[in-house]
Short mmCIF file of C-alpha atoms and ligand atoms in Angstrom, two decimals:
data_model
loop_
_atom_site.label_atom_id
_atom_site.label_comp_id
_atom_site.label_asym_id
_atom_site.label_seq_id
_atom_site.Cartn_x
_atom_site.Cartn_y
_atom_site.Cartn_z
CA MET A 1 36.79 11.79 6.58
CA GLU A 2 37.17 11.28 9.99
CA GLN A 3 35.25 11.26 13.54
CA ARG A 4 35.66 12.15 16.28
CA VAL A 5 33.85 10.45 19.69
CA THR A 6 35.19 11.13 22.87
CA ARG A 7 33.63 9.32 25.77
CA ALA A 8 30.22 11.55 27.57
CA ARG A 9 30.30 11.89 30.74
CA THR A 10 25.73 11.43 30.36
CA LEU A 11 23.61 9.98 28.19
CA LYS A 12 19.73 11.67 28.70
CA GLY A 13 17.22 12.85 26.42
CA GLU A 14 14.52 11.62 23.21
CA ILE A 15 15.86 10.49 19.81
CA THR A 16 13.70 9.65 16.95
CA PRO A 17 15.88 7.04 15.05
CA PRO A 18 15.02 6.99 11.23
CA GLY A 19 12.35 5.44 9.26
CA ASP A 20 13.02 1.71 8.50
CA LYS A 21 15.24 0.99 5.57
CA SER A 22 14.16 -3.23 4.81
CA ILE A 23 10.21 -1.05 4.92
CA SER A 24 11.26 1.90 2.87
CA HIS A 25 12.72 -0.23 -0.32
CA ARG A 26 10.03 -1.94 -0.17
CA ALA A 27 7.62 0.70 0.22
CA LEU A 28 9.22 1.93 -3.64
CA ILE A 29 9.32 -1.76 -5.32
CA LEU A 30 6.24 -3.04 -4.37
CA ASN A 31 3.96 0.69 -5.29
CA SER A 32 5.32 0.75 -8.27
CA ILE A 33 4.44 -2.29 -9.22
CA ALA A 34 0.88 -1.18 -8.02
CA ARG A 35 -1.21 0.55 -10.32
CA GLY A 36 -1.74 3.78 -8.68
CA ARG A 37 -0.40 7.34 -6.49
CA ALA A 38 0.83 6.22 -3.60
CA GLU A 39 2.51 8.55 -0.86
CA ILE A 40 4.65 7.00 1.40
CA SER A 41 6.33 9.66 4.54
CA ASN A 42 9.23 9.01 6.89
CA PHE A 43 10.85 7.82 4.21
CA LEU A 44 14.25 6.99 4.64
CA PRO A 45 16.57 9.50 2.30
CA ALA A 46 19.45 7.09 3.14
CA ALA A 47 22.09 5.58 -0.16
CA ASP A 48 20.98 2.03 0.25
CA CYS A 49 17.52 3.38 -0.72
CA LEU A 50 18.20 5.65 -3.27
CA SER A 51 19.55 3.58 -5.21
CA THR A 52 16.35 1.97 -5.28
CA LEU A 53 13.96 4.82 -5.55
CA ALA A 54 16.97 5.46 -9.05
CA CYS A 55 16.21 1.91 -10.64
CA LEU A 56 12.97 1.60 -10.36
CA GLN A 57 13.05 5.51 -12.31
CA ALA A 58 14.84 4.35 -14.88
CA LEU A 59 12.63 0.93 -15.27
CA GLY A 60 10.49 4.16 -16.02
CA VAL A 61 9.14 4.73 -12.27
CA GLU A 62 7.54 8.20 -11.95
CA ILE A 63 9.01 8.84 -7.79
CA GLU A 64 8.93 11.96 -7.25
CA LEU A 65 11.05 12.41 -3.92
CA ASP A 66 9.79 15.23 -1.44
CA ARG A 67 12.85 18.58 -1.20
CA ALA A 68 13.56 17.84 2.26
CA CYS A 69 14.08 14.36 1.11
CA SER A 70 16.28 14.99 -0.74
CA GLU A 71 19.32 16.56 1.22
CA ARG A 72 20.17 13.62 3.09
CA SER A 73 19.82 13.23 6.58
CA ARG A 74 16.20 14.59 6.61
CA ARG A 75 12.81 12.00 7.43
CA GLY A 76 10.58 12.74 4.13
CA LYS A 77 8.11 11.74 1.98
CA VAL A 78 7.68 10.13 -1.34
CA VAL A 79 4.62 9.84 -3.97
CA ILE A 80 5.78 7.10 -6.31
CA HIS A 81 3.18 5.97 -9.51
CA GLY A 82 3.27 2.44 -10.07
CA VAL A 83 2.57 1.22 -13.73
CA GLY A 84 1.17 -1.59 -12.55
CA LYS A 85 2.94 -5.24 -13.28
CA LYS A 86 3.18 -4.72 -17.72
CA GLY A 87 3.94 -1.06 -17.04
CA PHE A 88 7.91 -1.37 -16.50
CA VAL A 89 10.55 -0.83 -19.55
CA GLY A 90 13.96 -1.84 -19.90
CA PRO A 91 16.34 0.52 -18.22
CA ARG A 92 18.61 2.41 -21.26
CA ASP A 93 21.86 2.01 -18.80
CA VAL A 94 23.21 -0.42 -16.24
CA LEU A 95 20.80 -0.02 -12.98
CA ASP A 96 23.64 0.31 -9.89
CA ALA A 97 22.45 -0.73 -6.13
CA GLY A 98 25.79 0.93 -5.19
CA ASN A 99 26.39 -1.12 -1.07
CA SER A 100 22.18 -2.57 -1.08
CA GLY A 101 21.86 -6.14 -0.86
CA THR A 102 18.34 -5.95 -1.16
CA THR A 103 18.59 -3.22 -3.58
CA MET A 104 20.36 -6.06 -6.01
CA ARG A 105 18.35 -9.16 -5.23
CA LEU A 106 14.73 -7.87 -4.02
CA LEU A 107 14.93 -6.43 -7.75
CA ALA A 108 16.42 -8.69 -9.53
CA GLY A 109 12.95 -10.79 -8.65
CA LEU A 110 10.81 -8.20 -10.21
CA LEU A 111 13.77 -8.22 -13.93
CA ALA A 112 14.13 -11.68 -13.58
CA ALA A 113 10.52 -11.27 -15.27
CA GLN A 114 10.40 -8.57 -17.14
CA PRO A 115 9.75 -8.83 -21.34
CA PHE A 116 13.11 -6.89 -21.46
CA VAL A 117 17.42 -7.33 -21.06
CA SER A 118 18.41 -5.80 -17.29
CA VAL A 119 22.23 -5.44 -16.34
CA ILE A 120 22.27 -5.34 -12.85
CA THR A 121 25.95 -3.87 -10.73
CA GLY A 122 26.87 -2.38 -7.48
CA ASP A 123 29.73 -1.09 -5.80
CA ALA A 124 33.12 -2.80 -4.48
CA SER A 125 31.02 -4.94 -1.95
CA LEU A 126 28.61 -5.81 -3.40
CA ARG A 127 30.53 -6.54 -6.38
CA THR A 128 31.94 -9.69 -3.99
CA ARG A 129 28.73 -10.90 -2.18
CA PRO A 130 26.53 -13.53 -3.05
CA MET A 131 23.96 -13.89 -5.74
CA ASP A 132 23.36 -17.62 -6.06
CA ARG A 133 21.52 -17.27 -3.61
CA VAL A 134 18.71 -15.83 -5.78
CA ILE A 135 19.50 -16.47 -9.49
CA GLN A 136 19.24 -20.17 -8.09
CA PRO A 137 16.17 -20.19 -6.65
CA LEU A 138 14.38 -18.04 -9.80
CA SER A 139 16.87 -19.96 -12.37
CA LEU A 140 13.61 -22.89 -10.99
CA MET A 141 11.17 -20.48 -12.56
CA GLY A 142 12.24 -20.22 -15.62
CA ALA A 143 14.61 -16.78 -15.38
CA ASP A 144 17.95 -17.20 -17.49
CA ILE A 145 20.46 -14.71 -15.28
CA ARG A 146 23.76 -14.72 -15.56
CA GLY A 147 26.36 -13.38 -13.41
CA ARG A 148 30.43 -13.47 -12.85
CA ASP A 149 31.88 -15.67 -10.89
CA ASN A 150 30.37 -18.42 -12.27
CA ASN A 151 26.32 -17.32 -11.48
CA THR A 152 27.27 -16.08 -7.91
CA ARG A 153 28.58 -11.92 -8.26
CA ALA A 154 27.22 -9.04 -10.23
CA PRO A 155 27.00 -7.89 -12.05
CA LEU A 156 24.24 -10.05 -12.69
CA THR A 157 22.34 -9.72 -16.65
CA ILE A 158 18.80 -10.89 -15.85
CA ARG A 159 17.15 -12.10 -19.56
CA GLY A 160 13.38 -12.00 -19.01
CA PRO A 161 11.20 -15.23 -19.90
CA ALA A 162 9.77 -13.62 -23.21
CA LEU A 163 13.05 -13.54 -25.13
CA SER A 164 14.49 -16.22 -23.47
CA GLY A 165 11.94 -18.98 -25.14
CA VAL A 166 10.49 -20.41 -22.18
CA GLU A 167 6.82 -21.57 -23.00
CA GLY A 168 4.29 -19.21 -22.34
CA GLY A 169 6.60 -15.72 -21.90
CA MET A 170 6.12 -16.30 -18.26
CA LEU A 171 8.26 -17.39 -15.79
CA HIS A 172 6.47 -19.73 -13.51
CA GLY A 173 5.69 -21.04 -9.74
CA ILE A 174 7.63 -22.85 -7.84
CA ARG A 175 8.45 -25.33 -4.15
CA TYR A 176 11.61 -23.84 -2.38
CA ARG A 177 13.39 -24.30 0.18
CA LEU A 178 15.36 -21.29 1.40
CA PRO A 179 18.94 -22.94 2.14
CA MET A 180 19.14 -20.16 4.30
CA ALA A 181 16.36 -17.50 6.70
CA SER A 182 16.43 -14.79 4.43
CA ALA A 183 14.34 -11.58 3.68
CA GLN A 184 15.71 -10.57 1.04
CA VAL A 185 16.12 -13.62 -1.36
CA LYS A 186 12.15 -14.41 -0.03
CA SER A 187 11.06 -11.34 -1.34
CA SER A 188 13.64 -11.99 -4.36
CA ILE A 189 11.70 -15.20 -5.02
CA LEU A 190 7.80 -13.24 -3.74
CA LEU A 191 8.25 -10.29 -6.45
CA ALA A 192 8.77 -13.47 -9.62
CA ALA A 193 5.84 -14.76 -7.84
CA LEU A 194 3.78 -12.54 -8.97
CA PHE A 195 4.43 -12.49 -12.28
CA ALA A 196 4.29 -16.04 -13.07
CA THR A 197 2.18 -18.61 -13.53
CA GLY A 198 1.11 -21.14 -10.84
CA ASP A 199 1.26 -20.28 -6.93
CA THR A 200 4.96 -20.44 -5.31
CA ILE A 201 5.42 -21.68 -2.20
CA ILE A 202 8.29 -21.61 0.22
CA GLU A 203 9.23 -22.53 3.56
CA GLN A 204 11.75 -21.01 5.41
CA PRO A 205 14.12 -22.56 8.36
CA ALA A 206 13.65 -19.77 10.71
CA PRO A 207 10.95 -16.52 10.20
CA SER A 208 12.66 -13.38 8.71
CA ARG A 209 11.65 -9.99 9.00
CA ASP A 210 8.47 -10.61 7.46
CA HIS A 211 7.38 -7.08 6.20
CA THR A 212 7.39 -7.90 2.46
CA GLU A 213 4.16 -9.80 3.73
CA ARG A 214 2.42 -8.12 5.46
CA MET A 215 2.97 -5.01 2.78
CA LEU A 216 1.84 -7.74 -0.70
CA GLN A 217 -1.56 -8.92 2.35
CA ALA A 218 -1.72 -5.12 2.75
CA MET A 219 -2.09 -4.37 -1.00
CA GLY A 220 -3.99 -7.35 -1.72
CA ALA A 221 -2.17 -10.14 -3.50
CA SER A 222 -3.27 -13.70 -2.14
CA ILE A 223 -0.03 -14.52 0.15
CA LYS A 224 -0.45 -16.45 2.91
CA SER A 225 2.03 -17.51 5.77
CA GLU A 226 1.52 -20.48 7.87
CA GLY A 227 4.33 -21.60 10.54
CA SER A 228 7.06 -20.68 8.66
CA THR A 229 5.65 -22.20 5.24
CA ILE A 230 4.36 -19.31 2.74
CA THR A 231 2.40 -19.41 -0.45
CA LEU A 232 1.48 -17.05 -2.79
CA SER A 233 -1.00 -16.95 -5.78
CA PRO A 234 -0.89 -14.83 -8.68
CA ILE A 235 -3.92 -12.40 -8.94
CA THR A 236 -4.89 -10.89 -12.74
CA ASP A 237 -6.04 -7.21 -10.55
CA PRO A 238 -3.44 -5.45 -10.22
CA LEU A 239 -2.10 -4.05 -6.70
CA ALA A 240 -3.36 -1.25 -4.59
CA PRO A 241 -1.01 0.94 -3.65
CA LEU A 242 -0.31 0.99 -0.42
CA THR A 243 -0.38 4.97 1.48
CA LEU A 244 2.29 4.51 4.24
CA ARG A 245 4.85 6.20 6.89
CA ILE A 246 7.58 3.77 7.53
CA PRO A 247 8.45 2.58 10.75
CA GLY A 248 11.42 3.60 13.13
CA ASP A 249 14.43 1.79 12.04
CA ILE A 250 14.52 -1.03 14.97
CA SER A 251 17.89 -1.82 13.66
CA SER A 252 19.19 2.09 13.45
CA ALA A 253 17.32 2.61 17.38
CA ALA A 254 19.60 -0.27 18.73
CA PHE A 255 22.47 2.13 18.69
CA TRP A 256 20.66 4.11 21.21
CA LEU A 257 20.00 1.38 22.92
CA MET A 258 22.83 -0.51 23.26
CA ALA A 259 24.65 3.63 24.34
CA GLY A 260 21.60 4.27 27.33
CA ALA A 261 22.57 0.05 28.41
CA ILE A 262 26.47 0.48 28.39
CA HIS A 263 26.76 4.05 30.22
CA PRO A 264 26.93 4.92 33.44
CA ASP A 265 24.38 7.79 33.46
CA ALA A 266 22.62 7.66 30.87
CA ARG A 267 18.09 7.57 30.16
CA ILE A 268 17.83 7.70 26.34
CA ARG A 269 13.94 7.69 25.32
CA ILE A 270 13.85 6.73 21.57
CA MET A 271 10.51 7.29 19.74
CA GLY A 272 8.78 5.86 17.59
CA ALA A 273 11.01 2.38 16.60
CA GLY A 274 9.31 -0.87 15.00
CA THR A 275 9.06 -3.67 16.91
CA ASN A 276 7.45 -6.06 14.33
CA PRO A 277 8.95 -9.02 15.90
CA THR A 278 10.92 -10.52 12.96
CA ARG A 279 12.68 -8.03 13.41
CA SER A 280 13.50 -7.18 18.02
CA GLY A 281 15.08 -9.94 18.63
CA ILE A 282 17.50 -7.43 19.89
CA ILE A 283 14.19 -5.88 23.23
CA GLU A 284 14.82 -10.06 24.30
CA VAL A 285 18.76 -10.15 23.87
CA LEU A 286 18.80 -6.45 25.68
CA GLN A 287 16.11 -8.19 28.65
CA SER A 288 18.51 -11.35 28.71
CA MET A 289 20.98 -8.81 29.79
CA GLY A 290 19.42 -7.80 32.67
CA ALA A 291 19.32 -4.44 31.25
CA SER A 292 16.84 -2.40 32.53
CA LEU A 293 13.89 -0.87 29.18
CA LYS A 294 10.75 -0.09 29.12
CA ILE A 295 7.71 0.04 26.29
CA GLU A 296 5.93 2.12 26.37
CA ASN A 297 3.15 3.38 23.72
CA GLU A 298 2.47 0.31 21.94
CA ARG A 299 0.47 1.25 18.50
CA LEU A 300 0.47 -0.06 15.18
CA GLU A 301 1.28 2.13 12.58
CA GLY A 302 -0.27 1.00 8.98
CA ARG A 303 0.76 -2.97 9.75
CA GLU A 304 3.55 -2.39 11.96
CA PRO A 305 3.60 -2.93 15.42
CA VAL A 306 5.54 0.54 16.84
CA ALA A 307 6.36 1.91 20.70
CA ASP A 308 8.72 3.85 22.57
CA LEU A 309 11.08 2.46 24.14
CA LEU A 310 13.49 3.66 27.36
CA ILE A 311 16.64 2.77 28.15
CA GLU A 312 18.67 3.06 31.59
CA SER A 313 21.71 2.39 32.61
CA SER A 314 21.77 -0.59 34.48
CA PRO A 315 24.89 -3.42 34.58
CA LEU A 316 24.59 -6.09 32.50
CA GLU A 317 25.46 -10.04 32.60
CA GLY A 318 26.58 -12.38 29.43
CA THR A 319 24.36 -14.00 27.25
CA ASN A 320 23.88 -16.16 24.60
CA ILE A 321 22.99 -16.41 21.62
CA GLY A 322 21.81 -18.71 18.55
CA GLY A 323 19.48 -20.35 16.76
CA ASP A 324 16.28 -18.90 15.43
CA LEU A 325 17.20 -16.02 17.55
CA ILE A 326 19.68 -15.31 15.08
CA PRO A 327 18.27 -13.44 11.73
CA ARG A 328 15.70 -11.37 14.12
CA VAL A 329 18.87 -10.20 15.31
CA ILE A 330 21.32 -10.14 12.12
CA ASP A 331 21.42 -6.58 11.64
CA GLU A 332 22.76 -5.82 15.93
CA ILE A 333 25.30 -8.44 16.21
CA PRO A 334 28.17 -6.36 16.15
CA THR A 335 26.37 -3.25 18.58
CA ILE A 336 25.01 -6.20 21.11
CA ALA A 337 29.36 -7.48 20.38
CA LEU A 338 29.27 -4.03 22.05
CA ALA A 339 27.86 -4.53 25.13
CA ALA A 340 28.71 -7.99 26.26
CA SER A 341 32.48 -6.91 26.12
CA VAL A 342 31.54 -4.02 28.90
CA ALA A 343 29.28 -6.55 31.17
CA SER A 344 30.43 -9.01 33.81
CA GLY A 345 30.86 -12.72 32.19
CA THR A 346 30.39 -13.93 28.98
CA THR A 347 29.16 -14.09 26.08
CA VAL A 348 28.23 -16.87 23.02
CA ILE A 349 27.39 -16.36 19.78
CA ARG A 350 26.67 -18.47 17.27
CA ASP A 351 25.11 -19.47 13.80
CA ALA A 352 25.78 -16.88 12.71
CA GLY A 353 27.97 -17.23 9.43
CA GLU A 354 25.84 -15.44 7.54
CA LEU A 355 27.22 -12.46 8.63
CA ARG A 356 30.46 -13.00 7.03
CA VAL A 357 27.84 -12.28 4.11
CA LYS A 358 26.61 -8.86 4.81
CA GLU A 359 28.73 -5.63 3.67
CA VAL A 360 31.89 -6.69 4.07
CA ASP A 361 33.24 -10.03 6.63
CA ARG A 362 31.15 -8.71 9.86
CA ILE A 363 32.55 -11.05 12.39
CA SER A 364 36.22 -10.31 11.88
CA ALA A 365 36.02 -7.35 11.28
CA THR A 366 33.85 -6.30 14.44
CA VAL A 367 35.86 -8.48 16.27
CA ARG A 368 38.83 -6.54 15.02
CA GLU A 369 38.16 -3.63 15.47
CA LEU A 370 36.29 -3.54 18.93
CA SER A 371 39.82 -5.70 20.09
CA LYS A 372 41.97 -2.40 19.42
CA LEU A 373 39.21 -1.19 22.29
CA GLY A 374 40.33 -2.84 24.51
CA ALA A 375 37.53 -5.98 24.16
CA ASP A 376 38.14 -9.05 25.18
CA ILE A 377 37.00 -10.76 21.81
CA GLU A 378 37.91 -14.35 19.53
CA GLU A 379 36.07 -14.82 16.42
CA LEU A 380 34.31 -18.24 15.97
CA PRO A 381 33.37 -19.91 12.68
CA ASP A 382 29.89 -18.70 13.27
CA GLY A 383 29.60 -15.55 15.81
CA MET A 384 31.98 -14.68 18.79
CA ILE A 385 33.82 -15.48 21.96
CA ILE A 386 33.65 -11.59 24.29
CA HIS A 387 34.40 -11.52 27.79
CA GLY A 388 33.79 -8.55 29.41
CA VAL A 389 35.95 -6.01 30.82
CA ALA A 390 36.20 -3.30 32.97
CA GLN A 391 36.43 -1.16 30.76
CA LEU A 392 37.29 -0.17 27.32
CA ARG A 393 40.05 1.94 25.72
CA GLY A 394 39.72 5.15 23.53
CA GLY A 395 42.33 4.32 20.11
CA ARG A 396 42.26 4.56 16.20
CA CYS A 397 39.97 2.54 14.25
CA HIS A 398 38.22 2.35 11.22
CA SER A 399 35.20 1.00 9.95
CA HIS A 400 36.14 -1.25 6.95
CA GLY A 401 33.85 0.95 5.39
CA ASP A 402 30.66 -0.57 6.83
CA HIS A 403 27.52 1.45 8.61
CA ARG A 404 26.63 -0.51 11.08
CA LEU A 405 30.31 -1.49 11.75
CA ALA A 406 31.08 2.32 11.71
CA MET A 407 27.80 3.62 14.56
CA THR A 408 28.82 0.81 16.61
CA LEU A 409 33.01 2.27 16.70
CA GLY A 410 30.94 5.92 17.67
CA ILE A 411 28.03 4.39 20.19
CA ALA A 412 31.98 2.54 21.36
CA GLY A 413 34.22 6.33 21.94
CA LEU A 414 31.14 7.35 24.18
CA VAL A 415 32.03 4.80 27.19
CA ALA A 416 35.54 4.70 26.02
CA GLU A 417 38.46 6.18 28.24
CA GLY A 418 39.91 8.84 26.58
CA GLU A 419 38.89 9.79 22.53
CA THR A 420 37.61 7.09 20.01
CA THR A 421 39.00 8.19 16.29
CA ILE A 422 36.51 6.23 12.99
CA THR A 423 38.37 6.81 9.41
CA ASP A 424 35.79 5.98 7.14
CA ALA A 425 33.05 7.18 8.66
CA GLU A 426 30.30 8.77 6.67
CA VAL A 427 29.91 5.66 5.96
CA VAL A 428 26.94 6.42 7.57
CA ASP A 429 25.26 7.88 4.97
CA ILE A 430 24.33 4.25 3.73
CA SER A 431 21.98 3.92 6.63
CA TYR A 432 21.50 5.94 9.34
CA PRO A 433 23.10 9.91 7.44
CA ALA A 434 21.96 11.82 10.75
CA PHE A 435 23.87 10.35 13.00
CA TRP A 436 26.92 11.95 13.73
C1 S3P B 1 17.15 -7.48 4.85
C2 S3P B 1 18.00 -8.26 4.91
C3 S3P B 1 18.70 -8.49 5.98
C4 S3P B 1 18.86 -7.92 6.93
C5 S3P B 1 19.20 -6.74 5.95
C6 S3P B 1 18.20 -5.77 5.81
C7 S3P B 1 15.93 -7.20 4.20
O1 S3P B 1 19.43 -9.62 4.40
O2 S3P B 1 20.61 -8.49 6.79
O3 S3P B 1 20.42 -5.48 5.83
O4 S3P B 1 15.12 -5.42 4.26
O5 S3P B 1 15.75 -8.15 3.51
P1 S3P B 1 19.53 -10.61 4.69
O6 S3P B 1 17.69 -11.06 3.79
O7 S3P B 1 20.34 -11.49 4.11
O8 S3P B 1 19.34 -12.08 6.12
#
């Protein structure tokens, strides 16, 4: 599908972003491991979360998806009948994680501990992404996981410890220092650790999103975070099911935050966006660029902080982004690059090499596509240098099959002169089906 966007004269109104993708995945997975019924409202029925849902159903978990939810563009309700730690059944077919790294990496941790064999694959993009980052720590716990290309890529074949002769038929806890600040790797290890003997201690190089930790705590797991170290001790009691409302996705809200910041006549109120500090680096970035941003009505939903965000047009200045801020804005960097393209001065983004192993190489794809619209942007091995220009011009650009790049280009079209066409625009279905 091609989407055309023309420059908007004005951008005023209120937007409620869809449910958070990371939290929707975790609500499904953790409630499947719990024993009993949990109800999730404001679940994100986008392709990535539906991949997780289908995999869990294939593992024998009964999950009801509200009809309004199954039409992807709506928000809705899911009921999960958790099977408990010992209730999963071996899948009859290959599990399909689609485009979703979160599905594959988190489920690898769960599957590594089960008493059966499973195979998990994904689409062409996911099959190029590094899986050794989960295979290595899970193998240290006693897991038996094989992957393509010398155990680095999916499809993955996972044989449970009871089948591969591990003593006692169970994984064992480890002490592990994460080589990168990845919430997916951290969560994969934590999921395996729930089924292991002994404590698991994870040291993070920098904080990454902590939704798994918050949810596990609320479900009665024995987990504590001290500084950058997380310790999980296995418990014999089952996890308690967790009924919750999923907060709005700050990563989806980010597109409207940027639209409001860079458009000359904008005032957008974003209702109910998650503002968990491990996710909301975008707010700091906008503030450092001089944006007019107000945080209103701060509250807690479940264990997650939520707020309404009011963004208004204002002249933006270039900024420097790097270090520990990167994991807290990692998914927002394409849209930050867009804002930097029309800010005054220079923006430098460093320490973001992880972008090269996202759904696409997001450094090179962002640089390539924003350049087509007249941005002055150059690639660094681990980031970008962007010199602001006065005006972007419409053009024909490509999503590269990446949802976040497609939406960034859509927002660019709202401020660029003339018309912007985005090809393969349907890819927004991965995280924000109602975006267009
Ligand atoms: C996610 C973690 C991040 C993020 C991804 C979702 C998660 O990936 O980019 O969109 O839900 O845990 P990494 O763990 O690879 O940093």
